[in-house]
């Protein structure tokens, strides 16, 4: 046929988001909690420089005292420059920084000054393959995660810029990849401090009353420290859901160290002891608080076990140009520095004191952690849920300092996870594109012109019912859907999330027979995107990740463009749910089902259709700026090829045009086609390549979409 000669004239290739290869994630890596434990190891010499050039034979690994066979070994140099599109390192090897701002043990001015240093770290300190999160701590609210571990510098910097502002996130992202800064409300600053007056010649009664009052104030302060320690413990437990080492950069002024280690008694207290009035002396103040120190040691052990290291930055030393000497002066010894040391020492971290040069200090941390060796082994036995296994790593390098995870916990059941652990676990799968296929959802995403620079991108998700319901009980089920589109610079373009409750008594039979088909929408400017879609059963924790590439053209360039063909199928086989996607402007999008303008409501788009040989299928074809020069549509010609799974031309199918629309104001026209495959086509995955030519102008384009022959 003459139309086959269009192959040499076509300027555009396959739209990657619709290809079979694009739907499949990268190489499969077994997850640590299933059958393979990955141990990231950092090794530095006496000068703190990474030790390079080691091989598998230089390491010895022990699990609960038993020597293990190393079945996997990687040396990842994070200091190396990588090009766009380079495959990310294994999840266990990636650096993860959690920038934690302390609102309870820091002055407002110190926090504001620390923002600048933290933003500089995000914009120029972290590497392209690093993941960073931003969080805040306060006694009133505990740890609040603003942005989860992400490489999106824009979202991270936006979160840092709003510190000190209360965020109302009605349309926010529960996984915290997107930081919604709409509806900001300023928070009134808090001023702390209590004036104390002393007077000579106080009678014994007033001295006693003052001592009791001070003891109550100290007990309140110790309670605040206890809350901080517990919050760090809870954070460490939650971060165990995230693979690899987590370096927590804790920005704080610290607290008085006497609550932990005590102080020397005053002259007055010494007099009370001489006179036998021990009840007037606060024992915790003099000798420190033993339970508090115990809790601190327990916290350090827990953080080591969950592979978390705290690095404290004493932001009391940060100065701004407007600070006066009086405003920044400190009275007495720097007890707060010692308290920060007490916090980090149990985790293997360090305290950065010269915080006016925080960039250089954190640069040293970046250098020390730039080389990661990943050792993998298979545990030779299982334990009960939540059991801890101690790990030890030895290396044959004299004088080297080895830093490795202290151990790992047996996988906990999904129902035992806290809400933060569930959120972090899902976010970790998305950020690292960890292959998870418990629920193999299929995704179809196609851009459409809207009249402005941003395109509407309808997203169709097909969720198999049986796989989704596996392991579940009860009469209700909840589906969680997370869809994120990131550009080539890892910046978030748009997203939508949805939780759908299903009454199984009413819809269970239909869901099991077919599945759920969900329609959402993104708004994206022209460019290439990586579309990451996670579907999770909120009751069982089973989930599936689909990663695909998406190209959004510049429709305003008025160049001919052909969207991938979309197969239409009977919608009665699916439980249909239409969502509402949040556009980039924060406006709820509702542009409708563009595929159904010609086909009617009884049909819906199919992400990966099953085509019976010899049986006709309906296909919708959308073209822009083809034949718009005249009212007649007789100049458009359509042809096809069937492709093998590796993209090689195979043969033609039978193709006919059932209907056409006239060009719209945006240059769009739609064709409804009937496509029939030849008899005898063997079962498997194929592709349908459509050719479209305007014989009046010579313009020609092609586009392809996959299909299955059962």
Short mmCIF file of N, CA and C in Angstrom, two decimals, residues 427-531:
data_model
loop_
_atom_site.label_atom_id
_atom_site.label_comp_id
_atom_site.label_asym_id
_atom_site.label_seq_id
_atom_site.Cartn_x
_atom_site.Cartn_y
_atom_site.Cartn_z
N UNK A 427 5.98 6.44 50.04
CA UNK A 427 6.82 7.46 49.42
C UNK A 427 8.17 6.90 49.02
N UNK A 428 8.72 5.98 49.82
CA UNK A 428 10.02 5.38 49.51
C UNK A 428 9.94 4.55 48.23
N UNK A 429 8.84 3.81 48.07
CA UNK A 429 8.65 3.02 46.85
C UNK A 429 8.58 3.93 45.63
N UNK A 430 7.87 5.06 45.76
CA UNK A 430 7.72 5.97 44.63
C UNK A 430 9.04 6.68 44.32
N UNK A 431 9.69 7.23 45.34
CA UNK A 431 10.92 8.01 45.12
C UNK A 431 12.02 7.17 44.51
N UNK A 432 12.12 5.90 44.91
CA UNK A 432 13.19 5.03 44.42
C UNK A 432 12.72 4.10 43.30
N UNK A 433 11.44 4.21 42.94
CA UNK A 433 10.86 3.37 41.90
C UNK A 433 11.17 1.89 42.17
N UNK A 434 10.90 1.48 43.41
CA UNK A 434 11.13 0.09 43.81
C UNK A 434 10.05 -0.78 43.18
N UNK A 435 10.42 -1.81 42.43
CA UNK A 435 9.42 -2.64 41.77
C UNK A 435 8.53 -3.37 42.78
N UNK A 436 7.26 -3.05 42.77
CA UNK A 436 6.27 -3.73 43.60
C UNK A 436 5.09 -4.07 42.69
N UNK A 437 4.70 -5.34 42.64
CA UNK A 437 3.71 -5.78 41.67
C UNK A 437 2.59 -6.60 42.29
N UNK A 438 2.31 -6.36 43.58
CA UNK A 438 1.19 -7.07 44.19
C UNK A 438 -0.11 -6.73 43.48
N UNK A 439 -0.24 -5.46 43.07
CA UNK A 439 -1.42 -5.01 42.33
C UNK A 439 -0.92 -4.42 41.00
N UNK A 440 -0.91 -5.19 39.93
CA UNK A 440 -0.33 -4.71 38.66
C UNK A 440 -1.29 -3.78 37.91
N UNK A 441 -1.37 -2.56 38.33
CA UNK A 441 -2.26 -1.59 37.69
C UNK A 441 -1.70 -1.18 36.32
N UNK A 442 -2.60 -0.91 35.39
CA UNK A 442 -2.21 -0.43 34.07
C UNK A 442 -2.59 1.04 33.95
N UNK A 443 -1.77 1.80 33.23
CA UNK A 443 -1.94 3.25 33.17
C UNK A 443 -1.96 3.71 31.72
N UNK A 444 -2.91 4.58 31.42
CA UNK A 444 -2.99 5.24 30.11
C UNK A 444 -3.05 6.74 30.36
N UNK A 445 -2.11 7.49 29.79
CA UNK A 445 -2.07 8.95 29.96
C UNK A 445 -1.86 9.59 28.59
N UNK A 446 -2.74 10.51 28.23
CA UNK A 446 -2.69 11.14 26.91
C UNK A 446 -2.96 12.63 27.05
N UNK A 447 -2.09 13.49 26.49
CA UNK A 447 -2.29 14.94 26.62
C UNK A 447 -3.30 15.49 25.60
N UNK A 448 -4.02 16.53 26.02
CA UNK A 448 -4.97 17.23 25.15
C UNK A 448 -4.77 18.72 25.32
N UNK A 449 -4.98 19.46 24.22
CA UNK A 449 -4.85 20.92 24.25
C UNK A 449 -5.98 21.53 25.07
N UNK A 450 -5.68 22.65 25.74
CA UNK A 450 -6.67 23.33 26.57
C UNK A 450 -6.89 24.78 26.17
N UNK A 451 -6.09 25.31 25.25
CA UNK A 451 -6.21 26.71 24.90
C UNK A 451 -5.15 27.58 25.54
N UNK A 452 -4.43 27.04 26.53
CA UNK A 452 -3.29 27.76 27.11
C UNK A 452 -2.06 26.88 27.04
N UNK A 453 -0.98 27.31 27.66
CA UNK A 453 0.29 26.60 27.53
C UNK A 453 0.24 25.22 28.18
N UNK A 454 -0.54 25.06 29.24
CA UNK A 454 -0.63 23.77 29.93
C UNK A 454 -1.67 22.88 29.27
N UNK A 455 -1.36 21.60 29.17
CA UNK A 455 -2.27 20.64 28.56
C UNK A 455 -3.02 19.88 29.64
N UNK A 456 -4.20 19.41 29.28
CA UNK A 456 -4.93 18.48 30.13
C UNK A 456 -4.46 17.07 29.81
N UNK A 457 -4.14 16.32 30.85
CA UNK A 457 -3.65 14.95 30.65
C UNK A 457 -4.58 13.99 31.39
N UNK A 458 -5.60 13.46 30.72
CA UNK A 458 -6.43 12.44 31.36
C UNK A 458 -5.59 11.20 31.66
N UNK A 459 -5.79 10.64 32.84
CA UNK A 459 -5.05 9.45 33.27
C UNK A 459 -6.07 8.36 33.60
N UNK A 460 -5.97 7.24 32.90
CA UNK A 460 -6.85 6.10 33.13
C UNK A 460 -6.05 5.02 33.87
N UNK A 461 -6.58 4.56 34.99
CA UNK A 461 -5.96 3.47 35.75
C UNK A 461 -6.89 2.27 35.73
N UNK A 462 -6.34 1.12 35.40
CA UNK A 462 -7.09 -0.14 35.45
C UNK A 462 -6.50 -0.99 36.56
N UNK A 463 -7.32 -1.27 37.56
CA UNK A 463 -6.86 -1.98 38.76
C UNK A 463 -7.56 -3.33 38.81
N UNK A 464 -6.83 -4.44 38.67
CA UNK A 464 -7.46 -5.76 38.67
C UNK A 464 -8.09 -6.08 40.03
N UNK A 465 -9.35 -6.46 40.00
CA UNK A 465 -10.09 -6.66 41.24
C UNK A 465 -9.57 -7.78 42.11
N UNK A 466 -9.32 -8.96 41.52
CA UNK A 466 -8.88 -10.11 42.31
C UNK A 466 -7.55 -9.83 43.00
N UNK A 467 -6.62 -9.21 42.29
CA UNK A 467 -5.31 -8.93 42.90
C UNK A 467 -5.44 -7.87 43.98
N UNK A 468 -6.33 -6.92 43.78
CA UNK A 468 -6.51 -5.88 44.79
C UNK A 468 -7.13 -6.45 46.07
N UNK A 469 -8.10 -7.33 45.94
CA UNK A 469 -8.83 -7.85 47.10
C UNK A 469 -8.12 -9.00 47.80
N UNK A 470 -7.05 -9.52 47.22
CA UNK A 470 -6.37 -10.67 47.81
C UNK A 470 -5.93 -10.38 49.24
N UNK A 471 -6.24 -11.28 50.13
CA UNK A 471 -5.84 -11.15 51.53
C UNK A 471 -6.72 -10.26 52.36
N UNK A 472 -7.73 -9.66 51.75
CA UNK A 472 -8.60 -8.75 52.50
C UNK A 472 -9.79 -9.46 53.12
N UNK A 473 -10.36 -8.84 54.13
CA UNK A 473 -11.55 -9.37 54.80
C UNK A 473 -12.53 -8.23 55.03
N UNK A 474 -13.77 -8.61 55.27
CA UNK A 474 -14.77 -7.60 55.59
C UNK A 474 -15.59 -7.19 54.38
N UNK A 475 -16.54 -6.30 54.62
CA UNK A 475 -17.48 -5.86 53.60
C UNK A 475 -17.08 -4.55 52.94
N UNK A 476 -15.94 -3.99 53.33
CA UNK A 476 -15.49 -2.75 52.73
C UNK A 476 -14.00 -2.84 52.38
N UNK A 477 -13.62 -2.11 51.37
CA UNK A 477 -12.21 -2.03 50.97
C UNK A 477 -11.93 -0.60 50.54
N UNK A 478 -10.70 -0.17 50.75
CA UNK A 478 -10.31 1.20 50.39
C UNK A 478 -9.10 1.15 49.46
N UNK A 479 -9.24 1.80 48.32
CA UNK A 479 -8.15 1.90 47.35
C UNK A 479 -7.51 3.27 47.49
N UNK A 480 -6.19 3.29 47.64
CA UNK A 480 -5.43 4.54 47.63
C UNK A 480 -4.71 4.67 46.30
N UNK A 481 -4.86 5.83 45.65
CA UNK A 481 -4.23 6.08 44.34
C UNK A 481 -3.36 7.32 44.46
N UNK A 482 -2.09 7.20 44.04
CA UNK A 482 -1.15 8.31 44.06
C UNK A 482 -0.52 8.42 42.67
N UNK A 483 -0.65 9.56 42.03
CA UNK A 483 -0.09 9.79 40.70
C UNK A 483 0.73 11.07 40.72
N UNK A 484 2.02 10.97 40.31
CA UNK A 484 2.93 12.11 40.30
C UNK A 484 3.62 12.19 38.95
N UNK A 485 3.71 13.40 38.41
CA UNK A 485 4.42 13.64 37.16
C UNK A 485 5.59 14.58 37.43
N UNK A 486 6.82 14.09 37.24
CA UNK A 486 8.03 14.88 37.46
C UNK A 486 8.74 15.11 36.14
N UNK A 487 9.27 16.32 35.96
CA UNK A 487 9.95 16.63 34.71
C UNK A 487 11.37 16.08 34.72
N UNK A 488 12.16 16.43 33.70
CA UNK A 488 13.51 15.88 33.57
C UNK A 488 14.46 16.37 34.65
N UNK A 489 14.11 17.46 35.32
CA UNK A 489 14.92 17.98 36.43
C UNK A 489 14.38 17.52 37.78
N UNK A 490 13.52 16.51 37.78
CA UNK A 490 12.92 15.94 38.99
C UNK A 490 12.00 16.92 39.71
N UNK A 491 11.54 17.96 39.02
CA UNK A 491 10.59 18.88 39.62
C UNK A 491 9.18 18.37 39.41
N UNK A 492 8.37 18.49 40.44
CA UNK A 492 7.00 18.01 40.37
C UNK A 492 6.18 18.92 39.47
N UNK A 493 5.59 18.35 38.41
CA UNK A 493 4.75 19.12 37.52
C UNK A 493 3.33 19.21 38.02
N UNK A 494 2.76 18.08 38.37
CA UNK A 494 1.41 18.02 38.94
C UNK A 494 1.21 16.65 39.55
N UNK A 495 0.15 16.49 40.29
CA UNK A 495 -0.15 15.22 40.94
C UNK A 495 -1.63 15.17 41.26
N UNK A 496 -2.12 13.98 41.54
CA UNK A 496 -3.42 13.84 42.19
C UNK A 496 -3.40 12.60 43.05
N UNK A 497 -4.16 12.63 44.11
CA UNK A 497 -4.28 11.50 45.03
C UNK A 497 -5.76 11.27 45.29
N UNK A 498 -6.10 10.04 45.59
CA UNK A 498 -7.50 9.70 45.81
C UNK A 498 -7.59 8.47 46.68
N UNK A 499 -8.51 8.50 47.64
CA UNK A 499 -8.85 7.31 48.43
C UNK A 499 -10.31 6.98 48.14
N UNK A 500 -10.57 5.74 47.74
CA UNK A 500 -11.90 5.34 47.31
C UNK A 500 -12.38 4.20 48.20
N UNK A 501 -13.45 4.42 48.93
CA UNK A 501 -14.06 3.38 49.74
C UNK A 501 -15.08 2.60 48.92
N UNK A 502 -15.03 1.28 48.98
CA UNK A 502 -15.90 0.43 48.17
C UNK A 502 -16.73 -0.47 49.08
N UNK A 503 -18.03 -0.44 48.88
CA UNK A 503 -18.94 -1.33 49.59
C UNK A 503 -18.95 -2.66 48.84
N UNK A 504 -18.29 -3.67 49.40
CA UNK A 504 -18.15 -4.95 48.71
C UNK A 504 -19.46 -5.71 48.65
N UNK A 505 -20.37 -5.42 49.58
CA UNK A 505 -21.67 -6.09 49.53
C UNK A 505 -22.43 -5.71 48.26
N UNK A 506 -22.21 -4.48 47.78
CA UNK A 506 -22.91 -4.00 46.59
C UNK A 506 -22.06 -4.16 45.32
N UNK A 507 -20.75 -3.94 45.45
CA UNK A 507 -19.89 -3.88 44.26
C UNK A 507 -18.82 -4.96 44.20
N UNK A 508 -18.78 -5.84 45.20
CA UNK A 508 -17.71 -6.83 45.26
C UNK A 508 -17.71 -7.78 44.08
N UNK A 509 -18.90 -8.24 43.65
CA UNK A 509 -18.97 -9.20 42.56
C UNK A 509 -18.42 -8.61 41.26
N UNK A 510 -18.81 -7.36 40.98
CA UNK A 510 -18.33 -6.72 39.76
C UNK A 510 -16.84 -6.43 39.84
N UNK A 511 -16.37 -6.05 41.02
CA UNK A 511 -14.95 -5.75 41.20
C UNK A 511 -14.11 -7.00 40.99
N UNK A 512 -14.59 -8.14 41.52
CA UNK A 512 -13.82 -9.38 41.37
C UNK A 512 -13.85 -9.88 39.93
N UNK A 513 -14.97 -9.69 39.23
CA UNK A 513 -15.08 -10.18 37.86
C UNK A 513 -14.19 -9.40 36.91
N UNK A 514 -14.04 -8.12 37.14
CA UNK A 514 -13.21 -7.30 36.25
C UNK A 514 -12.19 -6.51 37.03
N UNK A 515 -12.63 -5.41 37.57
CA UNK A 515 -11.74 -4.55 38.33
C UNK A 515 -12.29 -3.15 38.41
N UNK A 516 -11.45 -2.23 38.83
CA UNK A 516 -11.85 -0.83 38.96
C UNK A 516 -11.10 -0.01 37.92
N UNK A 517 -11.84 0.82 37.22
CA UNK A 517 -11.24 1.73 36.25
C UNK A 517 -11.43 3.15 36.77
N UNK A 518 -10.31 3.83 36.98
CA UNK A 518 -10.34 5.17 37.58
C UNK A 518 -9.88 6.20 36.56
N UNK A 519 -10.57 7.32 36.53
CA UNK A 519 -10.22 8.41 35.64
C UNK A 519 -9.82 9.62 36.47
N UNK A 520 -8.59 10.11 36.27
CA UNK A 520 -8.12 11.33 36.92
C UNK A 520 -7.55 12.27 35.87
N UNK A 521 -7.03 13.39 36.31
CA UNK A 521 -6.53 14.36 35.35
C UNK A 521 -5.38 15.16 35.93
N UNK A 522 -4.37 15.41 35.08
CA UNK A 522 -3.24 16.27 35.40
C UNK A 522 -3.25 17.49 34.48
N UNK A 523 -2.61 18.56 34.92
CA UNK A 523 -2.38 19.73 34.08
C UNK A 523 -0.87 19.95 34.00
N UNK A 524 -0.31 19.88 32.78
CA UNK A 524 1.14 19.92 32.64
C UNK A 524 1.54 20.81 31.47
N UNK A 525 2.60 21.62 31.63
CA UNK A 525 3.16 22.37 30.51
C UNK A 525 3.93 21.44 29.59
N UNK A 526 4.31 21.90 28.39
CA UNK A 526 5.04 21.03 27.46
C UNK A 526 6.33 20.52 28.08
N UNK A 527 6.69 19.30 27.73
CA UNK A 527 7.93 18.71 28.23
C UNK A 527 7.82 17.21 28.34
N UNK A 528 8.90 16.60 28.79
CA UNK A 528 8.96 15.16 29.03
C UNK A 528 8.87 14.89 30.52
N UNK A 529 8.05 13.91 30.89
CA UNK A 529 7.78 13.64 32.29
C UNK A 529 7.94 12.15 32.58
N UNK A 530 8.19 11.89 33.85
CA UNK A 530 8.19 10.52 34.36
C UNK A 530 6.95 10.39 35.23
N UNK A 531 6.06 9.53 34.83
CA UNK A 531 4.78 9.36 35.52
C UNK A 531 4.87 8.15 36.44
#
